[in-house]
């Protein structure tokens, strides 16, 4: 019988040089740490075992001890490592909360005492003497088989809490993210007053209000202030974390990544806190699918408390948390949820944080800050557009940048001082306007003087490629589209056209062009005229508070106020508004339809109207809207050659006695407002033109209208003669009084 000896592999010889220590007694196989999975079982039969570990990994001549039938308990760490002892039913010992993180993967010398496979009756330790190695996914299935998996399946690899947290963060939301490489920020000598107020609040750690809310109109410079504040806080060593929302970036336009991103940044400031956050994720890997308040408590508050319990001084943490653009987060309910989570968790006693949130004054933050809102007393509120005039800052901004352009092109006189003043006035206090203008003018491959001229004298022309206000138009488009979608999604608004209604209110500000009694009707008056519910104007603009506001004028008239002159330019120009453009003709046609409906549905008894308009038994607002409705119908229909009025609306108005009701009200209106008769001849002529155009399509309705028009022509002549006689009588009275005064003087 001959024996054949196999030459050891290179790896075997390397391991052998590390030391070929004999293993400890059999009970040593019961202690496994790190990522090993062990199952102890009885020894196999006399047949040689099959090893999944290559022979080259086993030391030559080594023997593996047999584990006894009874094993001591196996300690299980909190690292989610699986320890399977199903064959023996071994009890597990799990450490308490003081174990904040899983221990590092054990080195191989920690396993010198572990049992291996029974190899032909011999007993030798596995990888004896080796050190400085890590073994992951090590499965000790039974005493006769060892499996090593380096890749592992989906469930084999233990969870790393910090790695999972990183996957849930939004890197683009950081103040120094590459995605925000050209982020706007304040020039050194601009916005000095407001940045000073913000930083004074930030550095006052003992101030009573630990939440600062900055609200302002779209483009007023909120993000630039946040960026500047972040950089100053970083310089002062107090910056804890930042989150910049962006509606156009899907990685940071929802609330889902907010808490993980905050937790990540806080964890980077302190190793103990980082280990606590890591352990919290490992303890509940599904935490990211739970409510914001649960995430805030689990990933931030509880790790901070545990860190404090093991000796960390929370006062040493960078304590400022900055959240910008809350209004750009999808879902106003989620915005409100985030505000609640911040106030109920980050501002509790014992935590060091001071939180700075900037947003347009949209629903979530507006309702939270108004009297009775849950943040009204808790927050220090800066209303940027109302409290600070940015005109001087914009002037300095343009002056400095225009001078820089002059240095670049070698011509310091390429612009005039008046040009800067013109641009500042056009900006209406909004920084985004001058920023957009500068970006357009400073294009390297174009003449800045020519581009400045285009901005100052720009008028839209068909096919024009120049778009100096592209950034501004994109801002308006995003805000209006979001408001449109939110408004039209409400069941009670079904069938309404948000853009059409908003354009009607906008034209109420800029003025109606036809022969109306009031060219600039109040917003609440226009609401009644449009046959909308009470206070519908407030609902319509509820998502537009960064662009417009409703203000009471002289305590009697509710008016729509527009923050940006450029918004009117945008709404009135199809090349800028594009799909959002609503022509004036459409608004006039809709107002004509609503006015006819308003007159027909009026509860007034038209068979017994009083002699004076003031004596009508109607609420004051409804009375005024009825006056406007009569005049709007006549004015808009008289201009119907410019827009399309549905014949069915005119027929319905005619069949429901609409023209007779107007006939009953006209004498009262004529005595109330002289403007009606001032335009009466033009008005009657245009209405006859409309009737002639209607006759081929709807001859019966046209015939009814013409009867009334002919009557009103006669009434108009009588009224004109009556007024002429009144004027003559007034002049005679004046002459008599003058003669009498002269006689007394003599």
XYZ file of C-alpha atoms in Angstrom:
746
model
C 0.000 0.000 0.000
C 1.516 3.306 -1.021
C 0.767 6.680 0.444
C 0.617 9.829 -1.680
C 1.320 13.149 -0.020
C -0.136 16.361 -1.497
C 2.024 19.469 -1.414
C 0.412 22.209 0.685
C -0.908 25.265 -1.156
C 0.748 28.654 -0.852
C -2.145 29.978 1.278
C -1.873 26.975 3.614
C 1.813 27.620 4.096
C 1.141 31.306 4.839
C -1.378 30.362 7.482
C 1.002 27.782 8.881
C 3.652 30.467 9.345
C 1.201 32.510 11.371
C 1.242 29.766 13.994
C -0.298 26.344 14.232
C -1.780 26.459 17.681
C -3.902 23.562 18.852
C -7.493 24.388 19.673
C -8.935 24.578 23.143
C -11.268 21.900 24.478
C -14.527 21.172 22.722
C -16.642 23.741 24.576
C -14.719 26.519 22.923
C -16.820 26.280 19.769
C -19.756 27.882 21.456
C -18.629 31.520 21.353
C -19.257 33.308 18.034
C -19.233 37.061 17.508
C -19.575 39.492 14.619
C -21.287 38.322 11.472
C -20.920 34.577 11.986
C -23.971 32.311 11.986
C -23.443 29.115 13.995
C -25.510 25.996 14.503
C -24.086 23.245 16.662
C -25.113 19.644 16.168
C -24.031 16.088 16.814
C -21.030 14.685 15.067
C -21.520 12.926 11.796
C -21.228 9.239 11.108
C -18.099 7.478 10.027
C -18.324 8.793 6.491
C -15.875 11.566 5.705
C -17.593 14.993 5.752
C -17.936 17.226 2.711
C -16.433 20.677 3.308
C -17.604 23.826 1.560
C -14.368 25.500 2.677
C -11.564 24.754 0.187
C -8.890 22.412 1.471
C -6.326 25.085 0.885
C -7.925 27.127 3.685
C -7.404 24.346 6.217
C -4.044 24.047 7.874
C -2.165 20.918 6.955
C -2.361 18.297 9.633
C -4.847 20.265 11.731
C -7.670 18.614 13.547
C -11.039 20.011 14.569
C -12.414 19.173 18.004
C -15.845 17.731 18.406
C -18.328 20.004 20.232
C -20.109 18.422 23.217
C -23.813 17.747 23.199
C -24.573 20.624 25.574
C -23.406 24.165 24.744
C -23.283 27.269 26.947
C -25.496 30.182 25.835
C -24.348 32.067 22.764
C -24.236 35.837 23.173
C -26.129 37.760 20.512
C -25.185 41.324 19.778
C -27.613 44.037 18.619
C -26.105 44.070 15.138
C -28.829 41.886 13.596
C -26.303 39.064 13.151
C -28.138 35.774 13.039
C -27.157 33.020 15.455
C -28.990 29.833 14.595
C -28.913 27.091 17.188
C -32.021 25.280 16.096
C -30.531 21.825 16.502
C -29.614 22.378 20.132
C -32.331 24.856 21.159
C -29.681 26.958 22.822
C -30.845 29.998 24.771
C -29.649 33.398 23.536
C -28.274 36.157 25.703
C -29.087 39.632 24.306
C -27.371 42.691 25.769
C -29.361 45.679 26.936
C -29.631 49.220 25.563
C -26.193 50.079 26.834
C -24.793 48.280 23.782
C -25.086 51.204 21.417
C -23.538 49.602 18.388
C -22.550 46.183 17.187
C -18.974 45.204 17.950
C -16.545 45.221 15.042
C -16.220 42.073 13.045
C -13.936 39.794 15.027
C -10.441 39.042 13.834
C -9.494 35.504 13.170
C -7.417 35.106 16.309
C -10.648 35.566 18.239
C -11.835 32.308 16.756
C -8.819 30.121 17.650
C -10.947 28.295 20.172
C -13.839 27.606 17.788
C -14.687 24.059 16.840
C -14.316 22.993 13.239
C -15.291 19.950 11.234
C -14.356 16.492 12.284
C -11.613 15.564 9.846
C -11.035 11.847 9.744
C -11.053 11.523 13.496
C -8.462 14.244 14.041
C -8.938 17.503 15.950
C -7.183 20.664 14.823
C -8.181 24.359 15.199
C -9.536 26.245 12.161
C -7.095 28.827 10.735
C -5.036 28.511 13.859
C -2.835 31.427 14.714
C -4.290 33.751 12.097
C -4.904 37.391 13.035
C -5.904 40.668 11.433
C -8.684 39.071 9.364
C -12.419 39.741 9.218
C -14.903 36.999 8.321
C -18.342 38.076 7.208
C -21.386 35.831 6.731
C -19.690 32.918 8.441
C -22.152 30.034 8.942
C -21.220 27.179 11.265
C -24.070 24.831 10.401
C -23.045 21.727 12.298
C -19.996 20.038 13.650
C -19.196 18.407 10.342
C -19.725 21.297 7.910
C -18.489 24.872 7.609
C -19.883 27.295 4.990
C -18.290 30.654 4.206
C -20.237 33.135 2.061
C -18.540 36.303 0.925
C -21.355 37.618 -1.258
C -24.413 36.377 0.581
C -28.039 36.638 -0.369
C -30.379 39.498 0.371
C -31.085 38.316 3.895
C -27.650 37.003 4.758
C -25.778 40.265 5.230
C -26.299 42.056 8.547
C -27.796 45.527 8.426
C -25.488 48.499 8.737
C -27.598 51.297 10.196
C -25.420 54.172 9.055
C -25.209 52.803 5.518
C -29.006 52.467 5.381
C -29.395 56.015 6.707
C -27.131 57.340 3.949
C -29.357 55.734 1.313
C -32.322 57.703 2.647
C -30.654 61.124 2.710
C -30.827 63.859 0.069
C -27.270 65.072 -0.684
C -28.613 67.746 -3.038
C -30.382 69.411 -0.100
C -27.158 70.341 1.710
C -26.091 73.977 1.653
C -22.725 73.038 0.084
C -24.059 70.418 -2.308
C -22.642 70.251 -5.821
C -26.235 70.464 -7.095
C -26.336 73.973 -5.574
C -22.872 75.052 -6.715
C -24.225 78.398 -7.948
C -26.603 78.952 -5.042
C -27.693 82.589 -4.576
C -26.319 84.400 -1.559
C -26.176 87.967 -0.341
C -23.356 90.270 -1.342
C -21.139 91.429 1.460
C -22.786 94.835 1.820
C -26.359 93.877 0.885
C -29.220 92.712 3.115
C -27.029 93.772 6.034
C -29.932 94.705 8.283
C -31.912 91.506 7.879
C -28.873 89.209 8.008
C -27.787 91.016 11.160
C -31.191 90.408 12.725
C -31.089 86.735 11.777
C -27.570 86.156 13.089
C -28.287 88.033 16.324
C -31.206 85.678 16.855
C -29.073 82.651 15.956
C -26.270 83.465 18.377
C -28.582 84.258 21.287
C -28.804 80.718 22.654
C -30.859 81.852 25.635
C -33.507 83.685 23.603
C -37.075 82.663 24.492
C -38.110 81.747 20.947
C -36.038 78.981 19.401
C -37.866 78.926 16.046
C -37.358 81.639 13.425
C -39.760 81.785 10.466
C -38.891 83.996 7.505
C -41.689 84.542 4.999
C -41.649 86.646 1.865
C -42.916 86.962 -1.659
C -41.577 84.814 -4.454
C -38.169 86.055 -5.511
C -37.656 88.280 -2.475
C -34.314 86.645 -1.642
C -35.234 84.110 1.049
C -32.941 81.362 -0.278
C -30.041 83.802 -0.598
C -30.532 84.765 3.039
C -30.636 81.101 4.065
C -27.432 80.348 2.152
C -25.684 83.354 3.663
C -26.874 82.372 7.146
C -25.639 78.797 6.639
C -22.169 79.990 5.646
C -21.950 82.397 8.576
C -23.121 79.706 11.013
C -20.509 77.334 9.589
C -17.827 79.967 10.052
C -18.930 80.483 13.660
C -18.952 76.730 14.324
C -22.666 76.492 15.128
C -24.074 74.984 11.914
C -25.789 71.709 12.722
C -27.588 70.877 9.492
C -29.387 72.336 6.476
C -32.105 71.190 4.120
C -32.920 73.160 0.960
C -36.160 72.035 -0.695
C -36.521 72.354 -4.477
C -39.762 71.730 -6.363
C -37.847 70.782 -9.514
C -35.553 68.221 -7.839
C -37.324 64.901 -7.078
C -34.662 64.002 -4.503
C -35.603 66.969 -2.298
C -39.179 68.010 -3.058
C -40.871 65.757 -0.477
C -40.634 65.367 3.302
C -39.324 61.781 3.158
C -35.579 62.606 3.109
C -35.756 65.493 5.591
C -35.330 63.630 8.898
C -32.666 61.176 7.592
C -30.694 64.104 6.124
C -30.858 66.024 9.396
C -29.884 62.903 11.372
C -26.942 62.265 9.034
C -25.564 65.781 9.475
C -26.007 65.733 13.243
C -24.340 62.320 13.451
C -21.286 63.658 11.652
C -20.760 66.227 14.397
C -20.234 63.659 17.184
C -19.094 60.018 17.135
C -21.175 59.001 20.141
C -24.311 60.466 18.582
C -23.459 58.791 15.308
C -23.268 55.379 16.983
C -26.609 55.977 18.688
C -28.285 56.937 15.402
C -26.735 53.914 13.700
C -28.040 51.602 16.427
C -31.518 53.161 16.188
C -31.713 52.358 12.474
C -30.476 48.807 13.054
C -33.071 48.328 15.752
C -35.865 49.424 13.364
C -34.837 49.324 9.686
C -38.387 50.317 8.658
C -38.237 53.581 10.575
C -38.035 55.569 7.322
C -41.550 54.464 6.378
C -43.089 55.753 9.584
C -44.536 59.159 10.444
C -42.323 62.223 10.586
C -42.859 62.559 14.310
C -41.849 58.934 14.871
C -38.755 59.410 12.714
C -37.871 62.620 14.533
C -38.179 60.904 17.905
C -36.352 57.703 16.904
C -33.530 59.138 14.798
C -32.837 62.423 16.584
C -34.392 62.878 20.023
C -33.774 59.407 21.493
C -30.177 59.129 20.189
C -29.469 62.538 21.723
C -30.875 61.414 25.062
C -28.848 58.189 24.981
C -25.716 60.117 24.089
C -26.358 62.410 27.029
C -26.776 59.397 29.308
C -23.305 58.135 28.406
C -21.672 61.469 29.153
C -21.988 63.618 26.030
C -22.638 67.311 26.720
C -25.365 68.411 24.284
C -24.359 72.051 24.679
C -21.222 71.297 22.659
C -23.217 70.285 19.557
C -23.537 72.681 16.602
C -27.096 73.760 17.260
C -28.531 75.596 14.213
C -30.927 73.789 11.866
C -31.850 75.566 8.609
C -34.763 74.522 6.381
C -35.340 76.532 3.209
C -38.224 76.577 0.730
C -40.857 74.750 2.763
C -43.440 75.841 0.185
C -41.565 73.816 -2.482
C -42.280 70.574 -0.621
C -45.039 68.573 -2.323
C -48.259 68.452 -0.290
C -49.302 71.283 2.000
C -50.470 68.723 4.584
C -46.953 67.275 4.640
C -45.549 70.795 5.070
C -47.819 71.239 8.082
C -46.760 67.832 9.409
C -43.102 68.831 9.223
C -43.776 72.076 11.078
C -45.557 70.129 13.811
C -42.726 67.595 14.075
C -40.162 70.384 14.392
C -42.095 72.261 17.071
C -42.979 69.185 19.138
C -39.595 67.425 19.027
C -36.693 69.724 18.145
C -37.824 72.576 20.390
C -38.394 70.557 23.571
C -36.566 71.443 26.773
C -33.159 69.873 27.076
C -32.270 70.032 23.384
C -29.931 72.802 22.182
C -31.410 73.546 18.736
C -32.429 76.827 17.162
C -34.364 76.262 13.941
C -34.615 78.682 11.000
C -37.353 77.983 8.415
C -37.889 80.105 5.276
C -40.943 79.846 3.034
C -43.310 81.738 0.837
C -46.379 82.671 2.886
C -48.431 79.723 1.649
C -51.117 77.801 3.553
C -49.103 75.587 5.901
C -46.814 78.194 7.423
C -49.343 81.020 7.095
C -51.976 79.227 9.156
C -49.380 78.074 11.698
C -48.177 81.651 12.271
C -51.502 83.494 12.273
C -53.201 84.325 15.594
C -54.389 81.074 17.098
C -51.909 78.995 15.060
C -49.673 76.571 16.922
C -46.529 78.557 16.017
C -47.925 82.034 16.604
C -46.284 82.472 20.022
C -43.501 79.943 19.597
C -41.906 81.523 16.515
C -39.970 84.718 15.885
C -41.470 85.864 12.585
C -39.722 88.043 9.988
C -41.992 89.129 7.130
C -39.359 89.973 4.578
C -41.459 91.771 1.970
C -43.190 93.981 4.553
C -40.371 94.752 6.977
C -37.414 95.375 4.656
C -37.092 97.520 1.544
C -34.534 95.858 -0.717
C -34.288 98.708 -3.243
C -30.983 100.051 -1.943
C -29.519 96.541 -1.839
C -30.609 95.859 -5.420
C -29.096 99.132 -6.503
C -25.736 98.161 -4.953
C -26.039 94.665 -6.411
C -26.462 95.957 -9.979
C -23.891 98.734 -9.561
C -21.166 96.320 -8.471
C -21.927 93.749 -11.160
C -22.208 96.286 -13.951
C -18.858 97.711 -12.893
C -17.372 94.196 -13.008
C -18.690 93.796 -16.553
C -17.082 97.128 -17.428
C -13.713 95.835 -16.227
C -14.143 92.686 -18.267
C -14.972 94.467 -21.516
C -12.702 97.463 -20.885
C -15.513 100.013 -20.986
C -16.645 101.493 -17.661
C -19.264 103.688 -19.365
C -21.220 100.940 -21.075
C -24.261 101.689 -18.835
C -25.880 104.775 -17.300
C -26.894 105.326 -13.690
C -30.487 105.886 -14.849
C -30.476 102.361 -16.293
C -29.940 100.926 -12.827
C -32.733 103.077 -11.384
C -35.104 101.884 -14.119
C -34.332 98.242 -13.345
C -34.735 98.729 -9.588
C -38.163 100.317 -10.081
C -39.224 97.492 -12.397
C -38.139 94.908 -9.803
C -40.930 95.933 -7.377
C -38.730 94.994 -4.450
C -38.031 91.448 -5.646
C -34.398 90.405 -5.900
C -35.113 87.678 -8.424
C -35.890 90.303 -11.063
C -32.497 92.020 -10.910
C -30.769 88.639 -10.590
C -32.507 87.386 -13.744
C -31.663 90.603 -15.601
C -27.995 90.414 -14.609
C -27.747 86.773 -15.632
C -29.143 87.649 -19.053
C -26.950 90.711 -19.564
C -23.718 89.067 -18.399
C -23.716 86.357 -21.082
C -20.054 86.198 -22.163
C -20.707 85.765 -25.874
C -23.028 88.736 -26.198
C -22.708 92.487 -25.935
C -23.844 93.578 -22.451
C -24.819 97.020 -23.764
C -27.057 95.496 -26.432
C -28.646 93.091 -23.969
C -29.237 95.882 -21.463
C -30.989 97.834 -24.199
C -33.186 94.815 -24.947
C -34.221 94.570 -21.296
C -34.972 98.279 -20.975
C -36.945 98.535 -24.218
C -38.160 94.960 -24.524
C -41.504 94.484 -26.192
C -42.694 91.072 -27.370
C -42.657 90.371 -31.049
C -43.878 87.301 -32.850
C -41.133 84.729 -33.258
C -38.803 86.597 -30.916
C -36.123 84.316 -29.508
C -34.871 86.716 -26.837
C -36.074 85.818 -23.347
C -34.472 88.162 -20.817
C -36.902 87.124 -18.076
C -36.707 83.372 -18.563
C -35.836 82.607 -14.924
C -38.631 84.844 -13.690
C -41.151 83.293 -16.080
C -40.189 79.821 -14.903
C -40.856 80.876 -11.314
C -44.297 82.290 -12.149
C -45.173 79.231 -14.216
C -44.337 76.803 -11.419
C -46.316 78.743 -8.806
C -49.398 79.215 -10.997
C -49.456 75.590 -12.151
C -49.241 74.316 -8.582
C -52.063 76.647 -7.522
C -54.193 75.612 -10.511
C -53.815 71.912 -9.753
C -54.605 72.376 -6.075
C -57.687 74.543 -6.727
C -59.232 72.419 -9.456
C -58.713 69.215 -7.454
C -61.370 70.343 -4.942
C -64.764 68.746 -5.632
C -66.733 71.957 -5.156
C -64.570 73.634 -7.812
C -65.382 71.024 -10.441
C -65.684 72.591 -13.879
C -64.067 75.871 -12.869
C -61.111 77.274 -14.763
C -58.612 78.579 -12.221
C -56.548 80.551 -14.726
C -59.646 82.195 -16.204
C -60.916 83.264 -12.778
C -57.535 84.535 -11.636
C -57.141 86.498 -14.865
C -60.531 88.113 -14.198
C -59.347 89.296 -10.772
C -56.070 90.423 -12.337
C -57.958 92.492 -14.910
C -59.922 93.973 -12.047
C -56.581 95.383 -10.882
C -55.272 96.511 -14.276
C -58.695 97.774 -15.398
C -61.438 96.724 -17.828
C -61.346 98.364 -21.226
C -65.049 98.420 -22.132
C -67.684 100.907 -21.038
C -68.039 99.650 -17.487
C -69.330 101.663 -14.561
C -66.338 100.658 -12.428
C -63.133 99.920 -14.301
C -61.424 98.555 -11.179
C -64.062 96.573 -9.257
C -63.219 95.415 -5.742
C -62.299 91.751 -5.338
C -65.345 90.865 -3.219
C -67.623 92.669 -5.695
C -66.086 90.719 -8.555
C -66.665 87.494 -6.592
C -70.425 88.128 -6.465
C -70.452 89.185 -10.106
C -68.715 85.922 -11.086
C -71.492 84.005 -9.252
C -69.008 82.478 -6.812
C -69.556 81.674 -3.153
C -68.807 84.133 -0.375
C -65.052 84.797 0.098
C -64.208 82.703 -2.956
C -61.456 85.184 -3.791
C -59.564 84.103 -0.662
C -59.784 80.454 -1.658
C -58.684 81.232 -5.212
C -55.415 82.865 -4.127
C -54.732 80.586 -1.139
C -51.681 79.149 -2.964
C -50.582 82.464 -4.452
C -49.655 84.429 -1.338
C -46.093 84.692 -2.588
C -47.354 86.681 -5.593
C -50.511 88.500 -4.502
C -52.465 89.493 -1.410
C -55.917 90.779 -0.540
C -55.847 94.142 1.205
C -58.590 96.355 2.584
C -58.432 99.829 1.046
C -59.828 102.738 3.086
C -61.606 100.168 5.268
C -64.332 99.735 2.634
C -62.943 97.982 -0.419
C -61.145 94.627 -0.632
C -58.502 94.832 -3.339
C -56.112 92.379 -4.925
C -52.544 93.608 -4.450
C -49.790 92.297 -6.708
C -46.251 92.195 -5.338
C -44.634 92.084 -8.780
C -45.255 94.442 -11.657
C -43.545 91.813 -13.774
C -46.346 89.348 -12.930
C -48.809 91.529 -14.840
C -46.414 91.639 -17.768
C -46.187 87.855 -17.639
C -49.967 87.312 -17.543
C -50.576 89.729 -20.422
C -47.963 88.334 -22.808
C -48.622 84.991 -24.581
C -44.944 84.493 -25.476
C -44.096 84.486 -21.768
C -47.132 82.846 -20.167
C -47.471 80.308 -23.003
C -50.018 77.639 -21.956
C -51.031 79.733 -18.957
C -52.055 82.718 -21.084
C -55.743 83.724 -20.940
C -56.828 86.351 -23.519
C -58.910 89.286 -22.332
C -61.683 88.295 -24.751
C -62.211 85.031 -22.870
C -62.546 86.931 -19.612
C -65.066 89.365 -21.113
C -67.121 86.510 -22.540
C -67.149 84.748 -19.174
C -68.116 87.944 -17.351
C -70.972 88.498 -19.799
C -72.260 84.978 -19.135
C -71.970 85.396 -15.346
C -73.642 88.826 -15.490
C -76.625 87.384 -17.360
C -76.891 84.607 -14.779
C -76.646 87.147 -11.960
C -79.506 89.250 -13.359
C -81.784 86.275 -14.067
C -81.269 84.792 -10.589
C -81.714 88.118 -8.773
C -84.470 87.747 -6.111
C -85.751 91.295 -6.737
C -89.414 91.908 -7.665
C -88.875 93.678 -10.975
C -92.575 94.528 -11.373
C -92.454 96.934 -8.454
C -88.991 98.438 -8.280
C -88.605 101.678 -6.307
C -87.787 105.000 -7.915
C -84.317 105.212 -6.400
C -81.516 102.663 -6.610
C -80.681 103.126 -2.943
C -84.155 101.911 -2.007
C -83.720 98.441 -3.528
C -84.268 95.751 -0.866
C -80.943 94.024 -1.366
C -77.687 93.723 0.634
C -75.273 96.508 -0.257
C -72.704 94.236 -1.905
C -75.373 92.434 -3.938
C -76.922 95.772 -4.919
C -73.574 97.013 -6.234
C -72.915 93.764 -8.073
C -76.342 93.968 -9.763
C -75.484 97.460 -10.973
C -72.224 96.149 -12.409
C -73.956 93.108 -13.921
C -76.356 95.260 -15.925
C -73.562 97.409 -17.207
C -71.227 94.455 -17.852
C -73.848 92.678 -19.953
C -74.434 95.728 -22.094
C -70.757 96.629 -22.324
C -69.463 93.147 -23.064
C -72.188 92.237 -25.511
C -71.668 95.538 -27.256
C -68.064 94.508 -27.780
C -68.953 90.958 -28.752
C -67.297 91.390 -32.128
C -64.020 91.008 -30.233
C -64.887 87.785 -28.451
C -67.208 84.840 -28.688
C -70.358 84.773 -26.554
C -72.279 81.489 -26.563
C -75.637 81.874 -28.333
C -77.236 79.524 -25.798
C -76.397 81.950 -23.002
C -78.044 84.818 -24.879
C -81.122 82.697 -25.694
C -81.483 81.572 -22.078
C -81.165 85.142 -20.863
C -83.808 86.273 -23.356
C -86.277 83.477 -22.511
C -85.933 84.189 -18.762
C -86.905 87.854 -19.137
C -83.400 89.202 -18.777
C -83.899 92.131 -21.133
C -87.121 93.162 -19.379
C -85.288 93.152 -16.036
C -82.574 95.390 -17.477
C -85.304 97.677 -18.796
C -86.704 97.987 -15.271
C -83.317 98.857 -13.781
C -81.985 101.275 -16.424
C -83.941 104.346 -15.263
C -82.638 103.845 -11.718
C -79.099 103.409 -12.986
C -79.378 106.504 -15.176
C -80.257 108.643 -12.173
C -77.428 107.108 -10.130
C -74.492 107.260 -12.505
C -73.870 109.825 -15.194
C -71.259 107.620 -16.880
C -74.004 105.362 -18.212
C -75.367 108.170 -20.401
C -71.937 109.494 -21.257
C -71.256 106.278 -23.202
C -74.885 105.619 -24.081
C -74.757 106.392 -27.786
C -71.658 104.257 -28.358
C -73.142 101.539 -26.212
C -76.451 101.445 -28.145
C -74.648 101.453 -31.492
C -72.413 98.534 -30.519
C -75.371 96.565 -29.116
C -77.237 97.004 -32.400
C -74.141 95.685 -34.174
C -74.203 92.614 -31.931
C -77.915 92.099 -32.653
C -77.357 92.239 -36.405
C -74.602 89.622 -36.097
C -76.841 87.414 -33.948
C -79.870 87.624 -36.292
C -78.731 85.050 -38.933
C -78.110 82.458 -36.219
C -80.824 83.264 -33.684
C -83.470 85.475 -35.354
C -86.043 85.224 -32.523
C -83.603 86.290 -29.810
C -82.239 89.040 -32.043
C -85.776 90.363 -32.651
C -86.485 90.585 -28.901
C -83.210 92.366 -28.233
C -83.812 94.838 -31.056
C -87.194 95.830 -29.619
C -85.552 96.812 -26.357
C -82.629 98.490 -28.074
C -84.986 100.687 -30.130
C -86.886 101.611 -26.958
C -83.626 102.465 -25.170
C -82.594 104.675 -28.070
C -85.735 106.750 -27.539
C -85.266 106.687 -23.760
C -81.707 107.821 -24.248
C -82.786 110.804 -26.330
C -85.395 111.771 -23.728
C -82.824 111.403 -20.969
C -80.318 113.491 -22.920
C -82.929 116.230 -23.431
C -83.871 116.120 -19.749
C -80.258 116.500 -18.723
C -79.804 119.346 -21.221
C -82.729 121.191 -19.682
C -81.323 120.566 -16.197
C -77.965 121.953 -17.280
C -79.594 125.066 -18.778
C -81.602 125.619 -15.624
C -78.446 125.246 -13.553
C -76.597 127.786 -15.716
C -79.492 130.234 -15.423
C -79.396 129.872 -11.666
C -75.661 130.507 -11.653
C -76.076 133.654 -13.781
C -78.842 134.945 -11.559
C -76.737 134.381 -8.470
C -73.810 136.114 -10.150
C -75.943 139.127 -11.099
C -77.326 139.273 -7.586
C -73.832 139.246 -6.089
C -72.763 142.018 -8.460
C -75.722 144.192 -7.472
C -75.002 143.720 -3.797
C -71.390 144.669 -4.430
C -72.438 147.929 -6.030
